[in-house]
Amino acid sequence: MPNLTTLLTTKEVAEEELLKLDDKWGKKYPLVINSWNNKWENLSVFFKYPAEIRKTIYTTNIIESVHRQFRKLTKTKGAFPNENSLLKLLYLGIQNASKKWSMPVRNWSLTISQLAIFFEGRLDKYLEV
């Protein structure tokens, strides 16, 4: 089976690879394969976007970093007196973590241009148009 970047070229290629995955692993892991097949319309929705947008969507390093920061903050605490105290801790944690974010999103100008075209008019108030 090819690597993920090959799977993400088109929806049709991904569907072919999903069939191959089913052939190879379907008998051993039927619940997993059935889950993918049953949720395919939701899982494959990003194929409707141009390649520049898809690359940004499936890049999860930033999200994983935020989750790691949240786990680091909350695992040392036994319990929170209320929901608001947890939200405050997470808010302060994200404020602190965001100070370390210095890497720009790769090809951001191209991505934002594609987003502006794809979602015509919806980004105008956020962008200097």
Protein backbone atom coordinates (compact mmCIF):
# COMPACT_ATOMS: atom_id res chain seq x y z
CA MET A 1 0.00 0.00 0.00
CA PRO A 2 1.42 3.43 -0.91
CA ASN A 3 2.10 6.12 1.63
CA LEU A 4 -0.56 8.60 2.72
CA THR A 5 0.50 11.38 0.37
CA THR A 6 -0.31 9.10 -2.56
CA LEU A 7 -3.70 8.32 -1.07
CA LEU A 8 -4.56 11.97 -0.86
CA THR A 9 -4.22 12.83 -4.56
CA THR A 10 -7.86 12.24 -5.50
CA LYS A 11 -10.97 10.77 -3.96
CA GLU A 12 -11.03 8.03 -6.60
CA VAL A 13 -7.47 6.90 -5.79
CA ALA A 14 -8.29 6.91 -2.08
CA GLU A 15 -11.41 4.80 -2.72
CA GLU A 16 -9.33 2.27 -4.69
CA GLU A 17 -6.82 2.10 -1.85
CA LEU A 18 -9.65 1.67 0.66
CA LEU A 19 -10.84 -1.35 -1.34
CA LYS A 20 -7.29 -2.78 -1.27
CA LEU A 21 -7.16 -2.14 2.47
CA ASP A 22 -10.45 -3.99 2.86
CA ASP A 23 -9.15 -6.94 0.81
CA LYS A 24 -5.97 -7.15 2.86
CA TRP A 25 -7.26 -6.46 6.39
CA GLY A 26 -11.06 -6.72 6.21
CA LYS A 27 -11.27 -10.23 7.62
CA LYS A 28 -8.85 -9.55 10.46
CA TYR A 29 -10.20 -6.09 11.40
CA PRO A 30 -13.81 -5.95 10.14
CA LEU A 31 -14.96 -3.31 12.63
CA VAL A 32 -12.25 -0.87 11.58
CA ILE A 33 -12.80 -1.39 7.86
CA ASN A 34 -16.59 -1.18 8.24
CA SER A 35 -16.19 2.04 10.18
CA TRP A 36 -14.10 3.55 7.39
CA ASN A 37 -16.58 2.40 4.74
CA ASN A 38 -19.63 3.61 6.68
CA LYS A 39 -18.10 7.02 7.36
CA TRP A 40 -16.37 7.44 3.99
CA GLU A 41 -18.49 10.42 2.91
CA ASN A 42 -17.43 12.28 6.07
CA LEU A 43 -13.80 11.14 5.89
CA SER A 44 -13.38 12.08 2.25
CA VAL A 45 -15.02 15.51 2.29
CA PHE A 46 -11.68 17.32 2.08
CA PHE A 47 -11.17 16.05 -1.50
CA LYS A 48 -13.56 18.75 -2.70
CA TYR A 49 -10.94 21.37 -1.79
CA PRO A 50 -7.93 22.32 -3.94
CA ALA A 51 -4.60 20.62 -3.15
CA GLU A 52 -3.20 23.68 -1.34
CA ILE A 53 -6.09 23.69 1.14
CA ARG A 54 -5.98 19.90 1.60
CA LYS A 55 -2.29 20.03 2.55
CA THR A 56 -3.12 22.48 5.34
CA ILE A 57 -6.15 20.48 6.49
CA TYR A 58 -4.33 17.18 6.94
CA THR A 59 -1.26 18.67 8.60
CA THR A 60 -1.88 17.89 12.27
CA ASN A 61 1.43 18.80 13.90
CA ILE A 62 -0.02 22.02 15.31
CA ILE A 63 -3.07 20.25 16.70
CA GLU A 64 -0.95 17.49 18.22
CA SER A 65 1.26 20.12 19.86
CA VAL A 66 -1.76 21.81 21.43
CA HIS A 67 -3.12 18.49 22.70
CA ARG A 68 0.27 17.62 24.17
CA GLN A 69 0.33 20.99 25.96
CA PHE A 70 -3.18 20.41 27.34
CA ARG A 71 -2.28 16.93 28.60
CA LYS A 72 0.86 18.31 30.23
CA LEU A 73 -1.21 20.95 32.04
CA THR A 74 -4.03 18.71 33.19
CA LYS A 75 -2.25 15.47 34.09
CA THR A 76 -0.57 16.99 37.15
CA LYS A 77 -3.90 18.18 38.56
CA GLY A 78 -5.99 15.75 40.57
CA ALA A 79 -9.35 17.39 39.99
CA PHE A 80 -10.83 20.76 39.12
CA PRO A 81 -13.32 22.46 41.43
CA ASN A 82 -15.49 23.39 38.44
CA GLU A 83 -15.55 23.54 34.66
CA ASN A 84 -14.58 27.21 34.62
CA SER A 85 -11.29 26.53 36.43
CA LEU A 86 -10.37 23.94 33.78
CA LEU A 87 -11.24 26.35 30.97
CA LYS A 88 -9.10 29.07 32.56
CA LEU A 89 -6.14 26.71 32.85
CA LEU A 90 -6.49 25.64 29.21
CA TYR A 91 -6.86 29.25 28.06
CA LEU A 92 -3.69 30.29 29.89
CA GLY A 93 -1.92 27.22 28.56
CA ILE A 94 -2.80 28.06 24.97
CA GLN A 95 -1.71 31.66 25.51
CA ASN A 96 1.64 30.43 26.80
CA ALA A 97 2.05 27.84 24.03
CA SER A 98 1.21 30.33 21.28
CA LYS A 99 4.24 32.44 22.25
CA LYS A 100 6.42 29.57 21.01
CA TRP A 101 4.74 29.28 17.63
CA SER A 102 7.19 30.77 15.19
CA MET A 103 6.90 28.45 12.20
CA PRO A 104 4.63 29.89 9.53
CA VAL A 105 2.24 27.59 7.70
CA ARG A 106 3.97 26.41 4.53
CA ASN A 107 2.69 28.16 1.39
CA TRP A 108 0.19 30.13 3.48
CA SER A 109 -0.27 32.91 0.90
CA LEU A 110 -1.22 30.34 -1.74
CA THR A 111 -3.50 28.53 0.71
CA ILE A 112 -5.27 31.70 1.84
CA SER A 113 -5.74 32.73 -1.80
CA GLN A 114 -7.36 29.38 -2.55
CA LEU A 115 -9.57 29.70 0.55
CA ALA A 116 -10.64 33.19 -0.52
CA ILE A 117 -11.60 31.85 -3.96
CA PHE A 118 -13.32 28.75 -2.61
CA PHE A 119 -15.24 30.65 0.09
CA GLU A 120 -15.86 33.79 -1.93
CA GLY A 121 -16.85 36.76 0.23
CA ARG A 122 -16.70 34.89 3.54
CA LEU A 123 -13.11 35.88 4.36
CA ASP A 124 -13.25 39.51 3.21
CA LYS A 125 -13.73 40.98 6.68
CA TYR A 126 -10.70 39.02 7.95
CA LEU A 127 -8.40 39.76 5.04
CA GLU A 128 -7.21 43.05 3.65
CA VAL A 129 -9.05 42.81 0.34
